[in-house]
mmCIF file of C-alpha atoms and ligand atoms in Angstrom:
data_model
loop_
_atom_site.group_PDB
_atom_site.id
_atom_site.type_symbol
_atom_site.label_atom_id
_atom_site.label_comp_id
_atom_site.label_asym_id
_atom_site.label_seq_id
_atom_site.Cartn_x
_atom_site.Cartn_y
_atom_site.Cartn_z
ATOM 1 C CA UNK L 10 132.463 112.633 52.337
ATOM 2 C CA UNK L 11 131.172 109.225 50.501
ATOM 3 C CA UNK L 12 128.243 109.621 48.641
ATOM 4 C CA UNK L 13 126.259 106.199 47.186
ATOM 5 C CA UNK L 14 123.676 106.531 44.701
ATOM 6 C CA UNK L 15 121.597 103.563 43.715
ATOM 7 C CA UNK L 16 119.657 103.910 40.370
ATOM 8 C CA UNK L 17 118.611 102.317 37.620
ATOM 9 C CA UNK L 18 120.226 104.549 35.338
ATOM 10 C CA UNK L 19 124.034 105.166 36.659
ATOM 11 C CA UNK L 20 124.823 106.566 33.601
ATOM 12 C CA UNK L 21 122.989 110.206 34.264
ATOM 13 C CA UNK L 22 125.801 110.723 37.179
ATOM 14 C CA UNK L 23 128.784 110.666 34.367
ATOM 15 C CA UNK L 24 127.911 114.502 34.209
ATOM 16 C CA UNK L 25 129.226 115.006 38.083
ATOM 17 C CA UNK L 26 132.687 114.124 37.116
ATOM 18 C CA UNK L 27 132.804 117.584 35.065
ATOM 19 C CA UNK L 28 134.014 120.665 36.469
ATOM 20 C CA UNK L 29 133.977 121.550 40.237
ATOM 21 C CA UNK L 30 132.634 118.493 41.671
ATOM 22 C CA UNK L 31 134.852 115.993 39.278
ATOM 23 C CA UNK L 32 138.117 117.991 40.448
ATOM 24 C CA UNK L 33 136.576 117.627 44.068
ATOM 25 C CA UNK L 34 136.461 113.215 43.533
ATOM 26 C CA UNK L 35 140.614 113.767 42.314
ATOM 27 C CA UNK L 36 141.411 115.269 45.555
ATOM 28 C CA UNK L 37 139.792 112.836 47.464
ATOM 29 C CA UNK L 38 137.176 115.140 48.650
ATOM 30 C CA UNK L 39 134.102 113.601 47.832
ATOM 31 C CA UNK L 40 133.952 109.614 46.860
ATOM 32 C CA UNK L 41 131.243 109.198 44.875
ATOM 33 C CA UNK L 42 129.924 105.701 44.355
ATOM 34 C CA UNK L 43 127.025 105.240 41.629
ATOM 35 C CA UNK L 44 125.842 101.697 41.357
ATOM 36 C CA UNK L 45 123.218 100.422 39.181
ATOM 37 C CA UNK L 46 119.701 98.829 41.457
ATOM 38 C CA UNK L 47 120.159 96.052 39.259
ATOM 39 C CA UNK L 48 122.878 94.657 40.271
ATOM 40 C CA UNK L 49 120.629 93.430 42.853
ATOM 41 C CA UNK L 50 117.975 91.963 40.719
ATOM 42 C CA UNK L 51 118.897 88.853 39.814
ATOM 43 C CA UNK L 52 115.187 87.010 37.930
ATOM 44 C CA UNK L 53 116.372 86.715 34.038
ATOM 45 C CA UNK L 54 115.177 90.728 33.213
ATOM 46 C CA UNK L 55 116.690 91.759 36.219
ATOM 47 C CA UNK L 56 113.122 93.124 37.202
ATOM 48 C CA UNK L 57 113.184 96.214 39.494
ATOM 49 C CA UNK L 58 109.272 97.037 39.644
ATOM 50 C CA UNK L 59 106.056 95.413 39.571
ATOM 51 C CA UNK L 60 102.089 96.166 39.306
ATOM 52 C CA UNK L 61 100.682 97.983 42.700
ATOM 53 C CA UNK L 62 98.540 95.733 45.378
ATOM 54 C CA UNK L 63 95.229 97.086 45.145
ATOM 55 C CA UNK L 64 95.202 98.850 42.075
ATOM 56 C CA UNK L 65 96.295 101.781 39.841
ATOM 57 C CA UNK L 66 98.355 103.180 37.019
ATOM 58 C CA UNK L 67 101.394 102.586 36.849
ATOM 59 C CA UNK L 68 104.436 100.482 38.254
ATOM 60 C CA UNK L 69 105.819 100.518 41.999
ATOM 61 C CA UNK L 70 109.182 99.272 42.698
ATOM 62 C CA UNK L 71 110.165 96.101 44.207
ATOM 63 C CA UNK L 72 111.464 95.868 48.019
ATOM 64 C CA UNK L 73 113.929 93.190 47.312
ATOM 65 C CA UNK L 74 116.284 94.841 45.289
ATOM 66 C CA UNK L 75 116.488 97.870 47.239
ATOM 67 C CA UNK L 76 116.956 95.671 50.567
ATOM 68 C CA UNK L 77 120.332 94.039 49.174
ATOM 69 C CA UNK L 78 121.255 97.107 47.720
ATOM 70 C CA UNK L 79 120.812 99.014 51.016
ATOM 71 C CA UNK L 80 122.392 96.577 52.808
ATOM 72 C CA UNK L 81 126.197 96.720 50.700
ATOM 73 C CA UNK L 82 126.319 100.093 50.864
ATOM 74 C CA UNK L 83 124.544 101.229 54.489
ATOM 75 C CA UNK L 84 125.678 98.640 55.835
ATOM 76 C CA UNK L 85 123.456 96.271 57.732
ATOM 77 C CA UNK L 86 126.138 96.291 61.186
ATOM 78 C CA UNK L 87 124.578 98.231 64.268
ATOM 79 C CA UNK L 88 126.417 101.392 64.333
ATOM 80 C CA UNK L 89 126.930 104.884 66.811
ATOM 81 C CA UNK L 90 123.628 107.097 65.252
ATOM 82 C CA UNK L 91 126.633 109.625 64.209
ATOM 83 C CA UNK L 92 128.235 107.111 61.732
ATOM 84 C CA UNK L 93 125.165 106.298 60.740
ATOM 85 C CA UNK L 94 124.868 107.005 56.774
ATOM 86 C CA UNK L 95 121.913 109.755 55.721
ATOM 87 C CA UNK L 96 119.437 108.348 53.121
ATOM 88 C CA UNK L 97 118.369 110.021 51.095
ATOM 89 C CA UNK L 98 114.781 109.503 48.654
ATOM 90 C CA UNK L 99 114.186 112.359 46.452
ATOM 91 C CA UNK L 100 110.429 112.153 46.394
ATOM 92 C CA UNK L 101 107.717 114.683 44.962
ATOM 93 C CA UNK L 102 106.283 113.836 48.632
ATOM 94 C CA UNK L 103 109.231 115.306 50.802
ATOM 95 C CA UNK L 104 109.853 118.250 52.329
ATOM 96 C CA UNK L 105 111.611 120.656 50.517
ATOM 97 C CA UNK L 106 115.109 121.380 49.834
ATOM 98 C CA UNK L 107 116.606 124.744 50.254
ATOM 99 C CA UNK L 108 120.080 125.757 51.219
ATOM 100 C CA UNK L 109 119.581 124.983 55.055
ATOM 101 C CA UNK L 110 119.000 121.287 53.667
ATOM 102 C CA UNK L 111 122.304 121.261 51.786
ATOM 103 C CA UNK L 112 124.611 122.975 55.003
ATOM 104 C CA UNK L 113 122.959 120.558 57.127
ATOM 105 C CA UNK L 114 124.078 117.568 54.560
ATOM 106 C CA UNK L 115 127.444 118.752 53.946
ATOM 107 C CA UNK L 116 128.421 118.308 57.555
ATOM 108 C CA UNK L 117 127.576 114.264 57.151
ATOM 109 C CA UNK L 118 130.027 112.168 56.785
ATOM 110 C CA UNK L 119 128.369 109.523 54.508
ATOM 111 C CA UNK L 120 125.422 110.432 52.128
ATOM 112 C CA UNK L 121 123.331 107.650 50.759
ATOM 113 C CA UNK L 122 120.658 108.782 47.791
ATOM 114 C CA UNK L 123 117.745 106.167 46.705
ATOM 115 C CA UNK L 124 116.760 107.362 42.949
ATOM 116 C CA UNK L 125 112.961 106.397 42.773
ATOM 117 C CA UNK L 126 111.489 105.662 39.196
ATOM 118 C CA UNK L 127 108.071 104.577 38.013
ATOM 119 C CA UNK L 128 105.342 105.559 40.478
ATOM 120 C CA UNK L 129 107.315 105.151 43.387
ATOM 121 C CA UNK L 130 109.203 102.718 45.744
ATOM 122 C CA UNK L 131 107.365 99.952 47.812
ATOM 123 C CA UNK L 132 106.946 101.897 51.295
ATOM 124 C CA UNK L 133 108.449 98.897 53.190
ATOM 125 C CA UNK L 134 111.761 99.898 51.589
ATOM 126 C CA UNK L 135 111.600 103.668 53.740
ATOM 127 C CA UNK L 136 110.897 101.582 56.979
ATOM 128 C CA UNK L 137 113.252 99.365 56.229
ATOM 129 C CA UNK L 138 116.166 101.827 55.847
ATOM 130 C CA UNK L 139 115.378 103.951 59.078
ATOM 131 C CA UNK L 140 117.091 100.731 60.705
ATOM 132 C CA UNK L 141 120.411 101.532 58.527
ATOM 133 C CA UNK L 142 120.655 105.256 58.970
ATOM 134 C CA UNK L 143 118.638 108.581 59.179
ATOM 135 C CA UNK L 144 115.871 108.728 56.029
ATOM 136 C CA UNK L 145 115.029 111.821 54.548
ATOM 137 C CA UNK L 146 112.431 111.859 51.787
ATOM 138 C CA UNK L 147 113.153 115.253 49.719
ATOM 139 C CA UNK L 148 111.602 117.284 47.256
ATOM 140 C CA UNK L 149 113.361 119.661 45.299
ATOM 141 C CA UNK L 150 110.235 121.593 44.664
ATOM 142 C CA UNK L 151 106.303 121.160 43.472
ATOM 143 C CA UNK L 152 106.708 119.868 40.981
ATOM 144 C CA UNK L 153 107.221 115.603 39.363
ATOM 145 C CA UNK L 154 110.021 114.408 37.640
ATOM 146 C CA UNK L 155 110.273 110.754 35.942
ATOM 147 C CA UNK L 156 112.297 109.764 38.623
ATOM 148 C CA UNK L 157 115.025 110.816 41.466
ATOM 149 C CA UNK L 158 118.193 111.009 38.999
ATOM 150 C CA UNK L 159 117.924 114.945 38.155
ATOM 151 C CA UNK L 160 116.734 115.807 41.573
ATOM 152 C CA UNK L 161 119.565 113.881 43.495
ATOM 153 C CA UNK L 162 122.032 115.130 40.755
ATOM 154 C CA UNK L 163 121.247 118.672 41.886
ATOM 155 C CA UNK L 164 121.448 117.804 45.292
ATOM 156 C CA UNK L 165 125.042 116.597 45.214
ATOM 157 C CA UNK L 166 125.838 119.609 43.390
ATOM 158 C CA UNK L 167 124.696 121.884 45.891
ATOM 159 C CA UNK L 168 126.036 120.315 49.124
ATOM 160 C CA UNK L 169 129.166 119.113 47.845
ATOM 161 C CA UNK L 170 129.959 122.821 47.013
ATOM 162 C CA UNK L 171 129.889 123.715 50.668
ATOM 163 C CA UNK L 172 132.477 120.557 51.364
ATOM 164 C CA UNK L 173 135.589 122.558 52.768
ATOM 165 C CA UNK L 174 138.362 123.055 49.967
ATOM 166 C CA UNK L 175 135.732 122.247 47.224
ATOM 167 C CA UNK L 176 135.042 125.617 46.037
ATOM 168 C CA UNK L 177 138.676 127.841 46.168
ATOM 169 C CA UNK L 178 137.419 130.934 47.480
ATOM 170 C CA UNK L 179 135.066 130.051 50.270
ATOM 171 C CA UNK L 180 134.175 133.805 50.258
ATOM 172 C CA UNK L 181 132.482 133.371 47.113
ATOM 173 C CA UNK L 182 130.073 130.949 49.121
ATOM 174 C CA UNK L 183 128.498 133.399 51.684
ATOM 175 C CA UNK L 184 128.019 136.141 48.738
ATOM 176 C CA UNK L 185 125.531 134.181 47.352
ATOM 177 C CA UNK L 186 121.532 133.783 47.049
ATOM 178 C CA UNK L 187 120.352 132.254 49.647
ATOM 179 C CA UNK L 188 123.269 131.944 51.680
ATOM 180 C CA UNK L 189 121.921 135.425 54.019
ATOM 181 C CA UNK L 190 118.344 134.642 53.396
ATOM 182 C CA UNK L 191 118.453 137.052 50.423
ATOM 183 C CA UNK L 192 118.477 137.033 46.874
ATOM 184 C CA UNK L 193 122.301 137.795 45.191
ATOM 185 C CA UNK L 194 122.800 141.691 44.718
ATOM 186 C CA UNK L 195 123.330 142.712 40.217
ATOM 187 C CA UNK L 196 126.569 142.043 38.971
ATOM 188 C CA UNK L 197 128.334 144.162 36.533
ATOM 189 C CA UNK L 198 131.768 143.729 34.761
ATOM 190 C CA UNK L 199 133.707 145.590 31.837
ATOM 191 C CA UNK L 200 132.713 147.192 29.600
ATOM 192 C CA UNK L 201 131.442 150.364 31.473
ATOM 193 C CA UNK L 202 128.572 150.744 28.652
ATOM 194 C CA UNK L 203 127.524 148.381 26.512
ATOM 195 C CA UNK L 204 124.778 148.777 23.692
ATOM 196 C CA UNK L 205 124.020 152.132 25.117
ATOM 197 C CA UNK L 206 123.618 150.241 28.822
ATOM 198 C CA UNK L 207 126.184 152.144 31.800
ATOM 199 C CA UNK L 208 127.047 149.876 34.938
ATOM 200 C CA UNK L 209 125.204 151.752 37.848
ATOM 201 C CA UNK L 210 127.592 154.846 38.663
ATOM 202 C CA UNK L 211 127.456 153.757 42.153
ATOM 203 C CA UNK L 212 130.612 151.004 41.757
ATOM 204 C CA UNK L 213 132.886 153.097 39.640
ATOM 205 C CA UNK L 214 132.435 155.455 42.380
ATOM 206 C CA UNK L 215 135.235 153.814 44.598
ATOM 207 C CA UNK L 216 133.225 154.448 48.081
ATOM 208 C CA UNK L 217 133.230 151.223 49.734
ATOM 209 C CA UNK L 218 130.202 151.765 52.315
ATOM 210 C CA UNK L 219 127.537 153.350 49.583
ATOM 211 C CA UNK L 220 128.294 149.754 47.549
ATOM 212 C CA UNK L 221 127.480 148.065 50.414
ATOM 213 C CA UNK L 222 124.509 150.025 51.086
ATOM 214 C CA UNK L 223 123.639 150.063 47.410
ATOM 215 C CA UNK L 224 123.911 146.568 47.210
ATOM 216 C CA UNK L 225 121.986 145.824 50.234
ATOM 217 C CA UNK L 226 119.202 147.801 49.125
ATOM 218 C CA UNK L 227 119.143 145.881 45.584
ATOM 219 C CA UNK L 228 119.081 142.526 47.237
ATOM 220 C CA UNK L 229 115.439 143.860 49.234
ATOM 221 C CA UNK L 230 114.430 145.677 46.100
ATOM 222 C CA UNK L 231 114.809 142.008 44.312
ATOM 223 C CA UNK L 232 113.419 139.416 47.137
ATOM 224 C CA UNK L 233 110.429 141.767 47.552
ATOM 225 C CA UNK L 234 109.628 141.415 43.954
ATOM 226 C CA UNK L 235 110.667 137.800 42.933
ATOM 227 C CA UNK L 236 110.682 136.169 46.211
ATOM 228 C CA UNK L 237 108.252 137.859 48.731
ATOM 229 C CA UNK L 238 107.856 134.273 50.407
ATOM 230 C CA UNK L 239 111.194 134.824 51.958
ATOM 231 C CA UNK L 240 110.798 138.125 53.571
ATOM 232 C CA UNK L 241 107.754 136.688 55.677
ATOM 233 C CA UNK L 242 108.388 138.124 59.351
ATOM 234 C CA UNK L 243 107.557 134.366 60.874
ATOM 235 C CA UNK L 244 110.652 132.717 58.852
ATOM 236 C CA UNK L 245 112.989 134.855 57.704
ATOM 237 C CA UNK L 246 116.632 135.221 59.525
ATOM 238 C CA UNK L 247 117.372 138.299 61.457
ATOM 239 C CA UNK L 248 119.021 140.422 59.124
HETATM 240 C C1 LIG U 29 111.554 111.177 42.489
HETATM 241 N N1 LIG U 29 109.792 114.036 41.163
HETATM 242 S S1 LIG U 29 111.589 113.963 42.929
HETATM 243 C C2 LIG U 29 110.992 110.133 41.817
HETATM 244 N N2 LIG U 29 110.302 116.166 42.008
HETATM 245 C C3 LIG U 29 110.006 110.357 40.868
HETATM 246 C C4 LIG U 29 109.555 111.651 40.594
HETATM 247 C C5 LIG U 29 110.116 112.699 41.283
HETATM 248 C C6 LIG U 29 111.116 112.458 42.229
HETATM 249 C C7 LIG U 29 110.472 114.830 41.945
#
Protein backbone atom coordinates (compact mmCIF):
# COMPACT_ATOMS: atom_id res chain seq x y z
CA UNK A 1 0.00 0.00 0.00
CA UNK A 2 1.37 3.79 -0.62
CA UNK A 3 0.26 6.12 1.74
CA UNK A 4 0.90 10.23 1.03
CA UNK A 5 0.44 12.61 3.69
CA UNK A 6 0.58 16.29 2.98
CA UNK A 7 1.09 18.58 6.07
CA UNK A 8 2.56 21.36 7.22
CA UNK A 9 4.32 19.70 9.86
CA UNK A 10 6.04 16.34 8.31
CA UNK A 11 7.97 16.07 11.16
CA UNK A 12 4.99 14.57 13.60
CA UNK A 13 5.06 11.31 11.14
CA UNK A 14 8.92 10.50 12.26
CA UNK A 15 7.06 8.57 15.15
CA UNK A 16 5.49 5.92 12.41
CA UNK A 17 8.86 4.65 11.57
CA UNK A 18 8.98 3.05 15.26
CA UNK A 19 7.93 -0.31 15.99
CA UNK A 20 5.32 -2.31 13.95
CA UNK A 21 4.55 0.05 11.29
CA UNK A 22 8.45 1.19 10.71
CA UNK A 23 9.39 -2.68 10.33
CA UNK A 24 6.22 -2.82 7.97
CA UNK A 25 7.99 0.39 5.46
CA UNK A 26 11.51 -2.19 5.55
CA UNK A 27 9.60 -4.93 4.06
CA UNK A 28 8.13 -2.99 1.56
CA UNK A 29 4.74 -3.30 2.96
CA UNK A 30 3.57 0.01 3.35
CA UNK A 31 5.43 3.13 1.43
CA UNK A 32 4.83 5.90 3.28
CA UNK A 33 5.42 9.28 1.69
CA UNK A 34 5.15 12.48 4.07
CA UNK A 35 5.69 15.70 2.24
CA UNK A 36 5.57 19.06 3.63
CA UNK A 37 2.23 21.52 1.94
CA UNK A 38 4.85 23.91 1.51
CA UNK A 39 6.67 22.70 -0.85
CA UNK A 40 3.92 23.98 -2.86
CA UNK A 41 3.82 27.48 -1.62
CA UNK A 42 6.10 29.30 -3.29
CA UNK A 43 5.22 33.62 -2.19
CA UNK A 44 8.53 34.54 0.02
CA UNK A 45 6.78 32.95 3.57
CA UNK A 46 5.69 30.15 1.74
CA UNK A 47 2.07 31.16 2.92
CA UNK A 48 -0.35 28.19 3.35
CA UNK A 49 -3.53 30.10 4.85
CA UNK A 50 -5.22 33.28 4.69
CA UNK A 51 -8.17 35.43 6.45
CA UNK A 52 -11.86 33.84 5.66
CA UNK A 53 -14.24 35.69 2.88
CA UNK A 54 -16.94 37.01 4.84
CA UNK A 55 -15.71 37.02 8.16
CA UNK A 56 -14.59 35.21 11.36
CA UNK A 57 -11.89 34.03 13.70
CA UNK A 58 -9.40 32.54 12.61
CA UNK A 59 -7.35 31.45 9.41
CA UNK A 60 -8.63 29.11 6.44
CA UNK A 61 -6.22 27.51 4.21
CA UNK A 62 -5.33 28.42 0.79
CA UNK A 63 -6.62 26.29 -2.38
CA UNK A 64 -3.50 26.76 -4.32
CA UNK A 65 -1.16 24.91 -2.45
CA UNK A 66 -3.24 22.03 -1.87
CA UNK A 67 -4.16 21.92 -5.78
CA UNK A 68 -0.33 21.37 -6.80
CA UNK A 69 0.15 19.29 -4.00
CA UNK A 70 -2.83 17.05 -4.93
CA UNK A 71 -1.94 16.97 -8.22
CA UNK A 72 2.02 15.23 -7.68
CA UNK A 73 0.84 12.85 -5.60
CA UNK A 74 -3.02 11.86 -6.90
CA UNK A 75 -2.13 12.34 -9.86
CA UNK A 76 -4.05 14.62 -12.15
CA UNK A 77 -4.22 11.57 -15.28
CA UNK A 78 -7.88 10.11 -15.73
CA UNK A 79 -7.70 6.81 -14.19
CA UNK A 80 -10.04 3.21 -13.75
CA UNK A 81 -12.23 4.45 -10.30
CA UNK A 82 -10.32 1.24 -8.71
CA UNK A 83 -6.80 2.82 -9.08
CA UNK A 84 -8.12 5.71 -8.09
CA UNK A 85 -6.18 6.94 -4.77
CA UNK A 86 -8.61 7.41 -1.41
CA UNK A 87 -8.32 10.93 0.15
CA UNK A 88 -8.44 11.27 2.96
CA UNK A 89 -9.36 14.85 5.30
CA UNK A 90 -9.44 14.17 8.89
CA UNK A 91 -12.02 16.74 9.81
CA UNK A 92 -13.98 17.35 13.22
CA UNK A 93 -16.93 17.44 10.48
CA UNK A 94 -16.64 13.74 9.14
CA UNK A 95 -18.14 10.80 9.85
CA UNK A 96 -16.62 8.76 12.23
CA UNK A 97 -13.95 6.29 12.24
CA UNK A 98 -14.30 2.93 13.76
CA UNK A 99 -12.75 -0.35 12.82
CA UNK A 100 -15.16 -0.97 9.76
CA UNK A 101 -13.45 2.39 8.44
CA UNK A 102 -9.94 1.00 8.84
CA UNK A 103 -10.82 -2.85 7.10
CA UNK A 104 -12.46 -0.98 4.47
CA UNK A 105 -9.06 1.26 3.98
CA UNK A 106 -6.69 -1.46 4.28
CA UNK A 107 -8.02 -3.16 1.20
CA UNK A 108 -6.98 0.23 -0.97
CA UNK A 109 -4.28 0.19 -2.76
CA UNK A 110 -3.17 3.88 -2.47
CA UNK A 111 -4.16 6.07 0.60
CA UNK A 112 -3.86 9.78 0.28
CA UNK A 113 -4.37 11.88 3.83
CA UNK A 114 -4.90 15.90 3.65
CA UNK A 115 -3.74 17.17 7.33
CA UNK A 116 -6.02 20.32 7.85
CA UNK A 117 -4.66 23.11 10.26
CA UNK A 118 -6.01 26.48 11.30
CA UNK A 119 -9.80 26.64 10.96
CA UNK A 120 -10.01 24.54 8.12
CA UNK A 121 -9.24 24.05 4.36
CA UNK A 122 -10.85 26.29 1.58
CA UNK A 123 -13.93 23.94 0.54
CA UNK A 124 -12.96 24.25 -3.17
CA UNK A 125 -9.97 22.06 -2.29
CA UNK A 126 -12.69 18.84 -1.26
CA UNK A 127 -14.43 19.45 -4.71
CA UNK A 128 -11.52 19.70 -6.29
CA UNK A 129 -10.06 16.33 -5.19
CA UNK A 130 -13.31 14.20 -5.83
CA UNK A 131 -11.95 14.62 -9.56
CA UNK A 132 -8.54 12.78 -8.41
CA UNK A 133 -9.92 9.98 -6.32
CA UNK A 134 -12.64 8.98 -3.72
CA UNK A 135 -12.77 11.86 -0.67
CA UNK A 136 -13.55 10.91 2.64
CA UNK A 137 -13.75 13.60 5.30
CA UNK A 138 -13.16 11.66 8.80
CA UNK A 139 -13.48 12.25 12.28
CA UNK A 140 -11.86 10.28 14.75
CA UNK A 141 -14.39 11.24 17.31
CA UNK A 142 -16.33 14.51 18.93
CA UNK A 143 -14.09 16.06 19.71
CA UNK A 144 -11.26 19.18 17.88
CA UNK A 145 -7.80 18.83 17.53
CA UNK A 146 -5.32 21.74 16.24
CA UNK A 147 -5.15 20.08 13.16
CA UNK A 148 -5.28 16.55 11.13
CA UNK A 149 -1.59 15.32 12.12
CA UNK A 150 -2.63 13.20 15.39
CA UNK A 151 -5.85 12.09 13.89
CA UNK A 152 -4.32 10.82 10.50
CA UNK A 153 -1.33 9.44 12.58
CA UNK A 154 -3.80 7.16 14.34
CA UNK A 155 -5.42 6.32 11.33
CA UNK A 156 -2.38 4.84 9.61
CA UNK A 157 -1.75 3.02 12.67
CA UNK A 158 -4.87 1.29 12.73
CA UNK A 159 -5.32 0.24 9.07
CA UNK A 160 -1.89 -0.48 8.32
CA UNK A 161 -2.10 -3.14 11.14
CA UNK A 162 -4.68 -5.08 9.19
CA UNK A 163 -2.15 -4.91 5.92
CA UNK A 164 -1.46 -8.77 5.42
CA UNK A 165 2.05 -9.82 6.95
CA UNK A 166 2.10 -6.55 9.05
CA UNK A 167 1.16 -7.90 12.29
CA UNK A 168 2.91 -11.77 12.69
CA UNK A 169 0.15 -13.51 14.16
CA UNK A 170 -2.92 -12.47 12.26
CA UNK A 171 -4.85 -14.39 14.99
CA UNK A 172 -4.01 -11.82 17.36
CA UNK A 173 -6.11 -9.42 15.01
CA UNK A 174 -9.64 -11.02 15.26
CA UNK A 175 -9.15 -11.41 19.27
CA UNK A 176 -9.42 -7.98 19.62
CA UNK A 177 -11.96 -5.03 20.65
CA UNK A 178 -13.85 -4.24 18.14
CA UNK A 179 -12.88 -6.69 15.72
CA UNK A 180 -16.47 -9.02 16.75
CA UNK A 181 -18.39 -5.97 17.64
CA UNK A 182 -17.34 -6.51 21.28
CA UNK A 183 -15.17 -5.16 23.75
CA UNK A 184 -11.68 -7.49 24.39
CA UNK A 185 -12.38 -10.22 27.16
CA UNK A 186 -9.63 -9.53 30.84
CA UNK A 187 -6.33 -10.70 30.40
CA UNK A 188 -4.32 -12.31 33.02
CA UNK A 189 -0.64 -13.56 33.05
CA UNK A 190 1.88 -14.93 35.80
CA UNK A 191 1.96 -14.51 38.69
CA UNK A 192 -1.18 -16.51 39.82
CA UNK A 193 -1.66 -13.85 42.82
CA UNK A 194 -0.30 -10.79 43.04
CA UNK A 195 -0.70 -8.22 46.02
CA UNK A 196 -3.26 -10.50 47.45
CA UNK A 197 -5.14 -10.39 43.72
CA UNK A 198 -5.76 -14.44 42.20
CA UNK A 199 -6.26 -14.68 38.27
CA UNK A 200 -9.99 -15.85 37.97
CA UNK A 201 -9.84 -19.75 38.80
CA UNK A 202 -11.68 -20.27 35.68
CA UNK A 203 -8.22 -20.31 33.28
CA UNK A 204 -6.04 -22.36 35.53
CA UNK A 205 -8.84 -24.68 35.29
CA UNK A 206 -7.60 -26.23 31.90
CA UNK A 207 -11.37 -26.69 30.42
CA UNK A 208 -11.25 -25.17 27.13
CA UNK A 209 -15.17 -24.57 26.51
CA UNK A 210 -15.98 -22.87 30.19
CA UNK A 211 -12.96 -20.19 29.03
CA UNK A 212 -14.69 -19.64 26.13
CA UNK A 213 -17.90 -19.28 27.76
CA UNK A 214 -16.31 -17.35 30.59
CA UNK A 215 -14.79 -15.13 28.35
CA UNK A 216 -17.74 -14.54 26.26
CA UNK A 217 -19.75 -13.65 29.10
CA UNK A 218 -16.98 -10.99 30.32
CA UNK A 219 -16.86 -9.34 26.96
CA UNK A 220 -21.14 -8.65 27.43
CA UNK A 221 -20.60 -8.02 31.10
CA UNK A 222 -17.97 -5.14 29.82
CA UNK A 223 -19.78 -3.60 26.51
CA UNK A 224 -22.99 -3.40 28.58
CA UNK A 225 -21.26 -1.28 31.09
CA UNK A 226 -18.65 0.84 29.13
CA UNK A 227 -20.06 0.67 25.75
CA UNK A 228 -23.91 0.15 25.77
CA UNK A 229 -23.96 2.16 22.33
CA UNK A 230 -22.70 -0.95 20.70
CA UNK A 231 -25.11 -3.50 21.87
CA UNK A 232 -28.06 -1.39 20.27
CA UNK A 233 -30.33 -4.15 18.48
CA UNK A 234 -30.55 -1.69 15.15
CA UNK A 235 -26.53 -1.81 14.63
CA UNK A 236 -24.91 -4.30 16.22
CA UNK A 237 -23.52 -7.58 14.20
CA UNK A 238 -25.23 -10.84 14.68
CA UNK A 239 -23.37 -12.42 17.27
C1 LIG B 1 -8.52 18.15 11.59
N1 LIG B 1 -9.97 17.88 14.88
S1 LIG B 1 -9.72 16.11 13.11
C2 LIG B 1 -8.15 19.46 11.52
N2 LIG B 1 -10.85 15.82 15.56
C3 LIG B 1 -8.36 20.31 12.60
C4 LIG B 1 -8.97 19.84 13.77
C5 LIG B 1 -9.34 18.52 13.83
C6 LIG B 1 -9.12 17.68 12.74
C7 LIG B 1 -10.23 16.62 14.68
Amino acid sequence: MRIDVLSIFPSYFDGLTLSLLGKAQDAGLIDLRVRDLRDWAFDRHRTVDDTPYGGGAGMVMKPEPWGLALDEVAGSAPAPDAERPTIIFPSPAGEVFTQKTARQLATREHLVFGCGRYEGIDERVFEYAADLGEVRLISLGDYVLNGGEVATMAMIEAIGRLIPGVVGNPESLVEESHEDGLLEYPSYTKPASWRERAVPEILLSGNHGAIAAWRREQQLVRTRARRPDLLADDEAPSR
